[in-house]
Structures are given as C-alpha cells and as structure tokens.
Amino acid sequence: MWYHTQAAKILGIQYPLLQGPFGGNLSSVELVAAVSNAGGLGGYGAYTLSPDEIIHVNKQIRAATDKPYNINLWVSDTDSPPAGIDDARYEQARRALTPYFDELGIPFPPKPAPFTSRFENQVEALLHLRPPVFSFVFGIPSPEVLAQCRKLGIATAGAATTPDEAMALEAAGVDLIIASGFEAGGHRPSFLAPAEASLTGTFVLLQLIREKVKTPLIAAGGIANGKGVAAAMALGAGAAQVGTAFLACDESNAPAVHRKLLFSDAAKYTTLTRAFTGRLGRGINNRIAKDMQGKDQQLFPFPLQTQLMSTLRKAAIEQQKWDMVLLWGGQVAPVSKQKC
Ligand SMILES: Cc1cc2nc3c(=O)[nH]c(=O)nc-3n(C[C@H](O)[C@H](O)[C@H](O)COP(=O)(O)O)c2cc1C
C-alpha cells in the first residue's frame, strides 16, 4: 500500500499525514485528537507553554486519544540579549511603531524585561511525559536529550530549511527530518543560516535534501490535499505535514475571523515578515507588514517583538482594524476548500 512508508512506521500511524503543530496558542487538543484518531498524527505546538501547562495539555490529549501524537518545542526560543534591549534600540522601535499605537489610542508599552529561554525546562517535562513523538524547530536538542528520547521510545523529528540543516539533523541521529519549504505558514525555522538566506520551496528542498540524507523525510509547506501529498511522496517524502489547511478547520484554536480570512481573497496575498515577532514568518499580508519592510533594525528581537505587538493586536482586534493584525497562513491557503 502507498501509505505503508518507513516514516509512518516510525511514527506508529496508519496514514503518513501529520497535522503541523501551531505555536502561540493556536493548537488545540480537539484538533490533535481528531487527526490522531483518524489515523494521522496530531501535533501540539507547546513552545509558549510552561512545564505545568505542557503536563496539563498532555493529560488532555491522552484522555482524547489513545493513538500516537506529537508535542512540539522550539530549541532556540529567544534572540533577546541576556541583559535585555538597550535604550537606543527601545527608542528606535518606539519611534517606528508609536504611530500605530496612537492610531488605536493605546500607550506604547515600557521597555520589555529580558527574556530567558524556557526550552530546558520544557524538554525536561516532555521527557517525563514521554509523548510518542517529539518534533522540534530552530535547532537540534543536545545529544543527552536525543539519547533520552531513544531510551524512552520517543520518536524525534527535526525541521530543516536547507540541505546543511538536514545533514546536521541526520548526524545527530534524529529519526525523521521535516523538509520545511518557504511556502509554509508560520515562522521559518532556520538555524544554521539566516532565514532570509534559506528560502527554498518545498519541492526543490525535498529533492536537494533527498540527495544528501537517508533519514526518512516529511514534506512541509504548500500541501493541502491528496495531490500535494502524492507529489511530495513522488519526490522522496515518506509523509506530509499540513499546517495552514488544518489551521482553517473548526477544531483549531484560531479565532473565527482568522479561519474565515484563510478562505477569503485576502489569503491569496501572503508575505514573509519579521514585524510581528522579530523572527521571519509567513502570514496574510497587511499594512504593518508592508510599512515595516526593510526596517528590521527598528524591531525588537524575538520574542520581545511578539510581546510588544500582542498589545497592539488585542486593541486592533477589538477595534476591528484588520490591516493591523497579522494572521498567519501559508501560500497554499486558497487551495484548501471549506466544507459547506
Ligand atoms: C500559525 C502557525 C503556527 C505554527 N507554529 C509552529 C510551531 O510552533 N512549531 C512548528 O514546528 N511548526 C509550526 N508551524 C508550521 C506547521 O507546523 C507546518 O509545518 C506548516 O504550516 C506547513 O506548511 P503549510 O502551512 O503550507 O501547510 C506553524 C504554522 C502555522 C501556520
């Protein structure tokens, strides 16, 4: 059978289809369970959660499905200097972004506190919970963590945006490599070269990586239906990871307006921008993304920019100023169909 792939075997699933995990509170237990119960692999994006919250979510997932599922973390989860940003950087961002805060009638927030990585504590909780699958982006966990995963029977999957990253993941002994093309919604999870220098489309990336590594591949980016899965498999993938199309489902945790926009004309125009978080990510294009193009130096580093923009986002949603709200989504959004 076409779906009996090595990747599906490693993941312990019937069909080689993964629901891409969504960070930033957009994952839901309901969607993870729906996909896993249907024979795919549901995935929960947990990089913003505390260890206690991860324990709670894991318990809820286990109550909702007895099938394999994936918990996802970010290995590198901050670009903030240890001492936080200096006054000059704060002033620069304040000058560039104050007009939007003024327009919404809200004050520009004070200088943010430094952000310390949460990954070590999160991964400790994860190892304790032993989810069937652990996927990660923005780097490679330490050899100790990967050895623990092997010992505990947790399958590992790491994202690569270049052949170099795929080779590094293979050398580290990761079980599966997710080839993440630049069509994909959400952040570009590059870790060896800057994201802007790692922008290869899924189908080229798959072929380049296939030539360099033997580890089973999962294709991610621009896949929203069976034809996309078949095309990815023809180019050497053993499974496909679908994000945007699952984000648009009722079961996801995306607000109704976000899901609606993914089916609208606006979804034809996506862009890669650092304006909303400080790291490069793909969402539906809007006024702020356009205004801030080429002005990365005027933004806070990740995730301080997220904190800053979340204040703005909340007010913009309340005032229905959609051209100020970045809604994540991949290039494939218009291909996915809404059931009536
Ligand atoms: C809103 C959103 C949030 C995402 N967050 C994460 C994340 O936290 N970790 C991760 O590994 N991938 C994340 N992704 C990537 C998806 O898991 C998936 O690989 C990608 O969406 C596939 O491309 P597609 O959007 O073209 O289907 C996110 C994608 C979106 C759209």
CSV table of C-alpha atoms and ligand atoms in Angstrom, one decimal:
chain,number,residue,atom,x,y,z
A,1,MET,CA,0.0,0.0,0.0
A,2,TRP,CA,1.3,3.5,-0.8
A,3,TYR,CA,0.8,4.7,2.7
A,4,HIS,CA,2.9,2.0,4.3
A,5,THR,CA,6.0,4.1,4.5
A,6,GLN,CA,9.0,4.0,6.8
A,7,ALA,CA,8.0,7.4,8.2
A,8,ALA,CA,4.5,6.2,9.1
A,9,LYS,CA,6.1,3.1,10.7
A,10,ILE,CA,8.4,5.2,12.9
A,11,LEU,CA,5.6,7.4,13.9
A,12,GLY,CA,3.3,4.5,14.5
A,13,ILE,CA,0.5,5.9,12.4
A,14,GLN,CA,-1.8,4.4,9.7
A,15,TYR,CA,-1.6,7.3,7.1
A,16,PRO,CA,1.6,9.3,6.5
A,17,LEU,CA,0.0,12.6,7.3
A,18,LEU,CA,0.9,15.0,10.1
A,19,GLN,CA,-1.1,17.9,11.4
A,20,GLY,CA,1.6,20.6,11.7
A,21,PRO,CA,1.8,21.9,15.3
A,22,PHE,CA,0.9,25.5,15.8
A,23,GLY,CA,2.7,27.6,18.4
A,24,GLY,CA,1.3,30.7,20.1
A,25,ASN,CA,-1.9,29.2,21.5
A,26,LEU,CA,-3.3,28.2,18.1
A,27,SER,CA,-3.1,24.4,18.7
A,28,SER,CA,-6.0,22.6,20.2
A,29,VAL,CA,-6.4,19.3,21.9
A,30,GLU,CA,-9.6,18.8,19.8
A,31,LEU,CA,-7.7,19.1,16.5
A,32,VAL,CA,-4.8,16.9,17.7
A,33,ALA,CA,-7.2,14.2,18.8
A,34,ALA,CA,-9.3,14.4,15.6
A,35,VAL,CA,-6.3,13.9,13.4
A,36,SER,CA,-4.7,11.2,15.5
A,37,ASN,CA,-8.0,9.3,15.9
A,38,ALA,CA,-8.4,9.4,12.1
A,39,GLY,CA,-5.1,7.7,11.6
A,40,GLY,CA,-2.7,10.6,11.1
A,41,LEU,CA,-0.5,12.4,13.6
A,42,GLY,CA,-2.0,15.3,15.5
A,43,GLY,CA,0.6,17.8,16.8
A,44,TYR,CA,0.5,20.3,19.6
A,45,GLY,CA,2.8,23.4,19.5
A,46,ALA,CA,3.9,23.9,23.1
A,47,TYR,CA,6.8,26.4,22.8
A,48,THR,CA,5.0,29.2,24.7
A,49,LEU,CA,3.8,26.9,27.5
A,50,SER,CA,5.2,26.4,31.0
A,51,PRO,CA,6.2,22.9,32.0
A,52,ASP,CA,3.0,22.7,34.1
A,53,GLU,CA,0.9,23.7,31.1
A,54,ILE,CA,2.6,21.1,29.0
A,55,ILE,CA,1.7,18.5,31.6
A,56,HIS,CA,-1.9,19.6,31.6
A,57,VAL,CA,-2.2,19.6,27.8
A,58,ASN,CA,-0.5,16.2,27.6
A,59,LYS,CA,-3.1,14.8,30.0
A,60,GLN,CA,-5.9,16.2,28.0
A,61,ILE,CA,-4.5,14.7,24.8
A,62,ARG,CA,-4.1,11.3,26.3
A,63,ALA,CA,-7.7,11.5,27.5
A,64,ALA,CA,-8.9,12.4,24.0
A,65,THR,CA,-6.9,9.8,22.0
A,66,ASP,CA,-5.1,6.5,22.6
A,67,LYS,CA,-3.3,7.0,19.2
A,68,PRO,CA,0.2,8.5,18.7
A,69,TYR,CA,0.5,12.3,18.8
A,70,ASN,CA,3.3,14.8,18.7
A,71,ILE,CA,4.4,17.6,21.1
A,72,ASN,CA,6.5,20.3,19.5
A,73,LEU,CA,9.0,22.7,21.0
A,74,TRP,CA,11.5,25.4,19.8
A,75,VAL,CA,15.1,24.5,20.7
A,76,SER,CA,16.1,28.2,20.3
A,77,ASP,CA,13.3,30.3,21.6
A,78,THR,CA,14.8,33.7,22.2
A,79,ASP,CA,17.1,36.2,20.5
A,80,SER,CA,16.9,38.7,23.4
A,81,PRO,CA,20.3,39.7,24.8
A,82,PRO,CA,20.7,38.4,28.3
A,83,ALA,CA,20.5,42.0,29.7
A,84,GLY,CA,17.5,42.9,27.5
A,85,ILE,CA,17.5,45.6,24.9
A,86,ASP,CA,19.3,48.9,25.4
A,87,ASP,CA,17.7,52.3,25.4
A,88,ALA,CA,18.8,53.1,21.9
A,89,ARG,CA,17.0,50.0,20.5
A,90,TYR,CA,13.9,50.7,22.5
A,91,GLU,CA,13.8,54.3,21.3
A,92,GLN,CA,14.2,53.2,17.7
A,93,ALA,CA,11.3,50.8,17.9
A,94,ARG,CA,9.2,53.4,19.8
A,95,ARG,CA,9.7,55.9,17.1
A,96,ALA,CA,8.9,53.5,14.3
A,97,LEU,CA,5.8,51.9,15.9
A,98,THR,CA,4.2,54.6,18.0
A,99,PRO,CA,2.0,55.8,15.1
A,100,TYR,CA,0.1,52.5,15.2
A,101,PHE,CA,-0.4,52.7,19.0
A,102,ASP,CA,-1.5,56.3,18.7
A,103,GLU,CA,-4.0,55.3,15.9
A,104,LEU,CA,-5.5,52.8,18.3
A,105,GLY,CA,-5.4,55.2,21.2
A,106,ILE,CA,-3.2,53.0,23.4
A,107,PRO,CA,0.1,53.8,25.1
A,108,PHE,CA,3.4,52.5,23.8
A,109,PRO,CA,4.5,49.8,26.3
A,110,PRO,CA,7.5,50.4,28.6
A,111,LYS,CA,10.9,48.7,27.8
A,112,PRO,CA,10.4,44.9,28.0
A,113,ALA,CA,12.2,42.8,30.6
A,114,PRO,CA,14.9,40.4,29.2
A,115,PHE,CA,13.5,37.0,28.1
A,116,THR,CA,15.2,33.8,29.2
A,117,SER,CA,14.9,30.6,27.3
A,118,ARG,CA,12.3,28.1,28.5
A,119,PHE,CA,13.4,25.2,26.4
A,120,GLU,CA,15.5,23.3,29.0
A,121,ASN,CA,12.6,23.2,31.5
A,122,GLN,CA,10.0,22.4,28.8
A,123,VAL,CA,12.1,19.5,27.4
A,124,GLU,CA,12.5,18.1,30.9
A,125,ALA,CA,8.8,18.0,31.3
A,126,LEU,CA,8.4,16.4,27.9
A,127,LEU,CA,10.9,13.6,28.6
A,128,HIS,CA,9.0,12.9,31.8
A,129,LEU,CA,5.7,12.7,29.9
A,130,ARG,CA,7.0,10.5,27.1
A,131,PRO,CA,4.8,11.6,24.2
A,132,PRO,CA,5.0,9.1,21.3
A,133,VAL,CA,6.6,11.8,19.1
A,134,PHE,CA,8.7,15.0,19.8
A,135,SER,CA,9.1,17.4,16.9
A,136,PHE,CA,11.3,20.5,17.2
A,137,VAL,CA,12.3,23.5,15.2
A,138,PHE,CA,15.1,26.2,15.4
A,139,GLY,CA,17.9,23.8,16.2
A,140,ILE,CA,18.9,20.4,17.4
A,141,PRO,CA,18.4,19.3,21.1
A,142,SER,CA,21.6,18.2,22.9
A,143,PRO,CA,23.0,14.6,22.4
A,144,GLU,CA,21.8,13.9,26.0
A,145,VAL,CA,18.2,14.8,25.2
A,146,LEU,CA,18.2,12.8,22.0
A,147,ALA,CA,19.7,9.8,23.8
A,148,GLN,CA,17.0,10.1,26.4
A,149,CYS,CA,14.3,10.1,23.7
A,150,ARG,CA,15.8,7.0,22.1
A,151,LYS,CA,15.9,5.3,25.5
A,152,LEU,CA,12.3,6.3,26.3
A,153,GLY,CA,10.9,5.3,22.9
A,154,ILE,CA,10.0,8.9,21.8
A,155,ALA,CA,10.4,9.3,18.1
A,156,THR,CA,12.1,12.5,17.1
A,157,ALA,CA,11.5,14.8,14.1
A,158,GLY,CA,13.5,18.0,13.4
A,159,ALA,CA,12.8,20.7,10.8
A,160,ALA,CA,15.3,21.6,8.1
A,161,THR,CA,15.1,24.5,5.7
A,162,THR,CA,18.4,23.7,3.9
A,163,PRO,CA,20.3,20.5,3.0
A,164,ASP,CA,23.0,21.6,5.5
A,165,GLU,CA,20.5,21.6,8.3
A,166,ALA,CA,19.2,18.2,7.2
A,167,MET,CA,22.7,16.8,7.3
A,168,ALA,CA,23.2,18.2,10.8
A,169,LEU,CA,20.0,16.6,12.0
A,170,GLU,CA,21.0,13.3,10.4
A,171,ALA,CA,24.4,13.4,12.0
A,172,ALA,CA,22.7,14.0,15.4
A,173,GLY,CA,20.7,10.8,14.9
A,174,VAL,CA,17.2,12.4,14.7
A,175,ASP,CA,14.6,9.8,13.5
A,176,LEU,CA,12.8,12.0,10.9
A,177,ILE,CA,13.6,15.2,9.0
A,178,ILE,CA,10.9,17.7,8.2
A,179,ALA,CA,11.8,19.5,5.0
A,180,SER,CA,10.2,22.9,5.5
A,181,GLY,CA,9.7,24.9,2.3
A,182,PHE,CA,9.3,28.6,2.2
A,183,GLU,CA,5.6,28.4,1.2
A,184,ALA,CA,4.7,27.3,4.7
A,185,GLY,CA,2.6,29.3,7.1
A,186,GLY,CA,4.2,30.5,10.4
A,187,HIS,CA,7.9,31.0,11.2
A,188,ARG,CA,10.8,29.9,9.0
A,189,PRO,CA,12.6,27.6,11.4
A,190,SER,CA,16.2,28.1,10.0
A,191,PHE,CA,19.1,27.5,12.4
A,192,LEU,CA,22.4,27.4,10.5
A,193,ALA,CA,22.0,30.3,8.2
A,194,PRO,CA,19.7,33.4,8.4
A,195,ALA,CA,16.1,32.6,7.5
A,196,GLU,CA,16.4,35.1,4.6
A,197,ALA,CA,19.2,33.0,3.1
A,198,SER,CA,17.3,29.7,3.5
A,199,LEU,CA,14.2,30.3,1.3
A,200,THR,CA,13.8,27.2,-0.8
A,201,GLY,CA,10.4,25.9,-1.9
A,202,THR,CA,9.3,22.6,-0.6
A,203,PHE,CA,9.6,20.6,-3.8
A,204,VAL,CA,13.2,21.7,-4.6
A,205,LEU,CA,14.2,21.4,-0.9
A,206,LEU,CA,12.9,17.9,-0.8
A,207,GLN,CA,15.0,16.8,-3.8
A,208,LEU,CA,18.1,18.6,-2.5
A,209,ILE,CA,17.8,17.0,0.9
A,210,ARG,CA,16.9,13.6,-0.5
A,211,GLU,CA,20.3,13.6,-2.3
A,212,LYS,CA,22.1,14.3,0.9
A,213,VAL,CA,20.5,12.2,3.7
A,214,LYS,CA,19.0,8.7,4.2
A,215,THR,CA,16.7,9.6,7.1
A,216,PRO,CA,13.0,9.4,6.2
A,217,LEU,CA,11.6,12.8,5.2
A,218,ILE,CA,8.4,14.6,6.0
A,219,ALA,CA,7.5,17.3,3.5
A,220,ALA,CA,6.0,20.5,4.9
A,221,GLY,CA,4.9,23.7,3.1
A,222,GLY,CA,2.3,24.1,0.4
A,223,ILE,CA,0.5,20.8,0.8
A,224,ALA,CA,-3.3,21.0,1.4
A,225,ASN,CA,-4.8,17.9,-0.4
A,226,GLY,CA,-4.1,14.4,-1.7
A,227,LYS,CA,-2.5,15.6,-4.9
A,228,GLY,CA,0.1,17.6,-2.8
A,229,VAL,CA,0.8,14.5,-0.6
A,230,ALA,CA,1.2,12.4,-3.7
A,231,ALA,CA,3.6,14.9,-5.3
A,232,ALA,CA,5.7,15.1,-2.1
A,233,MET,CA,5.9,11.4,-2.0
A,234,ALA,CA,6.9,11.2,-5.6
A,235,LEU,CA,9.9,13.4,-4.7
A,236,GLY,CA,11.1,11.3,-1.9
A,237,ALA,CA,9.0,12.2,1.2
A,238,GLY,CA,7.7,9.4,3.3
A,239,ALA,CA,5.0,11.7,4.9
A,240,ALA,CA,3.5,15.1,4.6
A,241,GLN,CA,2.9,17.7,7.3
A,242,VAL,CA,-0.1,20.0,6.6
A,243,GLY,CA,-0.4,23.3,8.6
A,244,THR,CA,-2.5,26.0,7.0
A,245,ALA,CA,-5.3,23.7,5.9
A,246,PHE,CA,-5.6,22.3,9.4
A,247,LEU,CA,-5.4,25.8,10.9
A,248,ALA,CA,-8.5,26.7,8.9
A,249,CYS,CA,-10.5,23.8,10.4
A,250,ASP,CA,-13.2,24.4,13.0
A,251,GLU,CA,-11.3,22.3,15.5
A,252,SER,CA,-8.2,24.5,15.5
A,253,ASN,CA,-7.7,27.2,18.1
A,254,ALA,CA,-7.5,30.0,15.6
A,255,PRO,CA,-10.2,32.7,16.2
A,256,ALA,CA,-13.2,32.5,13.8
A,257,VAL,CA,-12.1,35.7,12.0
A,258,HIS,CA,-8.7,34.1,11.3
A,259,ARG,CA,-10.2,30.9,9.9
A,260,LYS,CA,-12.6,33.0,7.8
A,261,LEU,CA,-9.8,35.1,6.3
A,262,LEU,CA,-7.9,32.0,5.3
A,263,PHE,CA,-10.8,31.2,3.0
A,264,SER,CA,-11.1,34.8,1.7
A,265,ASP,CA,-9.5,36.6,-1.2
A,266,ALA,CA,-7.0,38.2,1.2
A,267,ALA,CA,-5.3,34.8,1.7
A,268,LYS,CA,-4.0,35.0,-1.9
A,269,TYR,CA,-1.5,37.6,-0.6
A,270,THR,CA,0.9,36.2,2.0
A,271,THR,CA,4.2,37.7,2.9
A,272,LEU,CA,7.3,36.9,5.0
A,273,THR,CA,7.9,39.5,7.7
A,274,ARG,CA,9.7,40.0,11.0
A,275,ALA,CA,7.3,42.8,12.0
A,276,PHE,CA,5.1,40.7,14.3
A,277,THR,CA,7.5,38.6,16.3
A,278,GLY,CA,11.1,39.6,15.4
A,279,ARG,CA,11.6,36.3,13.5
A,280,LEU,CA,10.7,35.8,9.9
A,281,GLY,CA,7.3,34.2,9.4
A,282,ARG,CA,4.6,33.9,6.7
A,283,GLY,CA,1.2,35.4,7.2
A,284,ILE,CA,-1.5,37.2,5.3
A,285,ASN,CA,0.0,40.5,4.1
A,286,ASN,CA,-1.3,43.7,5.8
A,287,ARG,CA,-0.4,47.3,6.3
A,288,ILE,CA,2.1,47.0,9.1
A,289,ALA,CA,4.0,44.2,7.3
A,290,LYS,CA,4.2,46.4,4.2
A,291,ASP,CA,5.2,49.5,6.2
A,292,MET,CA,8.0,47.7,8.1
A,293,GLN,CA,9.6,46.1,5.0
A,294,GLY,CA,13.3,46.6,5.1
A,295,LYS,CA,13.1,48.1,8.7
A,296,ASP,CA,14.1,45.0,10.7
A,297,GLN,CA,16.6,47.1,12.7
A,298,GLN,CA,13.6,49.1,14.1
A,299,LEU,CA,12.0,46.0,15.6
A,300,PHE,CA,12.7,44.3,19.0
A,301,PRO,CA,14.4,40.8,18.9
A,302,PHE,CA,12.2,37.7,19.2
A,303,PRO,CA,10.1,37.2,21.3
A,304,LEU,CA,10.1,40.8,22.7
A,305,GLN,CA,8.6,42.0,19.4
A,306,THR,CA,5.8,39.4,19.9
A,307,GLN,CA,5.0,40.8,23.4
A,308,LEU,CA,5.0,44.4,22.0
A,309,MET,CA,2.7,43.5,19.1
A,310,SER,CA,0.3,41.4,21.2
A,311,THR,CA,-0.8,44.6,23.0
A,312,LEU,CA,-1.4,46.3,19.6
A,313,ARG,CA,-3.0,43.2,18.2
A,314,LYS,CA,-5.5,43.0,21.1
A,315,ALA,CA,-6.6,46.6,20.6
A,316,ALA,CA,-6.7,46.2,16.8
A,317,ILE,CA,-9.0,43.1,17.1
A,318,GLU,CA,-11.3,45.0,19.5
A,319,GLN,CA,-11.5,47.9,17.1
A,320,GLN,CA,-11.7,45.6,14.0
A,321,LYS,CA,-8.7,47.2,12.4
A,322,TRP,CA,-7.8,44.0,10.4
A,323,ASP,CA,-5.0,45.7,8.5
A,324,MET,CA,-3.0,45.9,11.7
A,325,VAL,CA,-3.5,42.2,12.8
A,326,LEU,CA,-1.1,39.7,11.3
A,327,LEU,CA,-2.9,36.4,10.7
A,328,TRP,CA,-0.6,33.5,10.0
A,329,GLY,CA,-1.1,31.5,6.9
A,330,GLY,CA,0.8,29.8,4.1
A,331,GLN,CA,0.7,30.3,0.3
A,332,VAL,CA,-1.5,27.3,-0.1
A,333,ALA,CA,-4.5,28.8,1.8
A,334,PRO,CA,-6.6,29.5,-1.3
A,335,VAL,CA,-6.2,25.8,-2.4
A,336,SER,CA,-7.9,24.5,0.7
A,337,LYS,CA,-11.7,24.2,0.4
A,338,GLN,CA,-14.2,24.9,3.0
A,339,LYS,CA,-16.8,22.2,3.5
A,340,CYS,CA,-20.4,23.6,3.3
B,1,LIG,C1,0.0,29.6,12.7
B,1,LIG,C2,1.1,28.6,12.5
B,1,LIG,C3,1.9,28.3,13.6
B,1,LIG,C4,3.0,27.4,13.5
B,1,LIG,N1,3.7,27.1,14.6
B,1,LIG,C5,4.7,26.1,14.5
B,1,LIG,C6,5.4,25.7,15.7
B,1,LIG,O1,5.2,26.3,16.8
B,1,LIG,N2,6.3,24.7,15.5
B,1,LIG,C7,6.4,24.0,14.3
B,1,LIG,O2,7.2,23.1,14.3
B,1,LIG,N3,5.8,24.4,13.2
B,1,LIG,C8,4.9,25.4,13.3
B,1,LIG,N4,4.2,25.8,12.2
B,1,LIG,C9,4.5,25.1,10.9
B,1,LIG,C10,3.5,24.0,10.7
B,1,LIG,O3,3.6,23.0,11.7
B,1,LIG,C11,3.7,23.3,9.3
B,1,LIG,O4,4.9,22.8,9.2
B,1,LIG,C12,3.4,24.3,8.2
B,1,LIG,O5,2.3,25.1,8.4
B,1,LIG,C13,3.2,23.5,6.9
B,1,LIG,O6,3.1,24.4,5.8
B,1,LIG,P1,1.6,24.9,5.2
B,1,LIG,O7,1.2,26.0,6.2
B,1,LIG,O8,1.9,25.3,3.9
B,1,LIG,O9,0.7,23.7,5.3
B,1,LIG,C14,3.2,26.8,12.3
B,1,LIG,C15,2.4,27.1,11.2
B,1,LIG,C16,1.4,28.0,11.3
B,1,LIG,C17,0.5,28.3,10.1
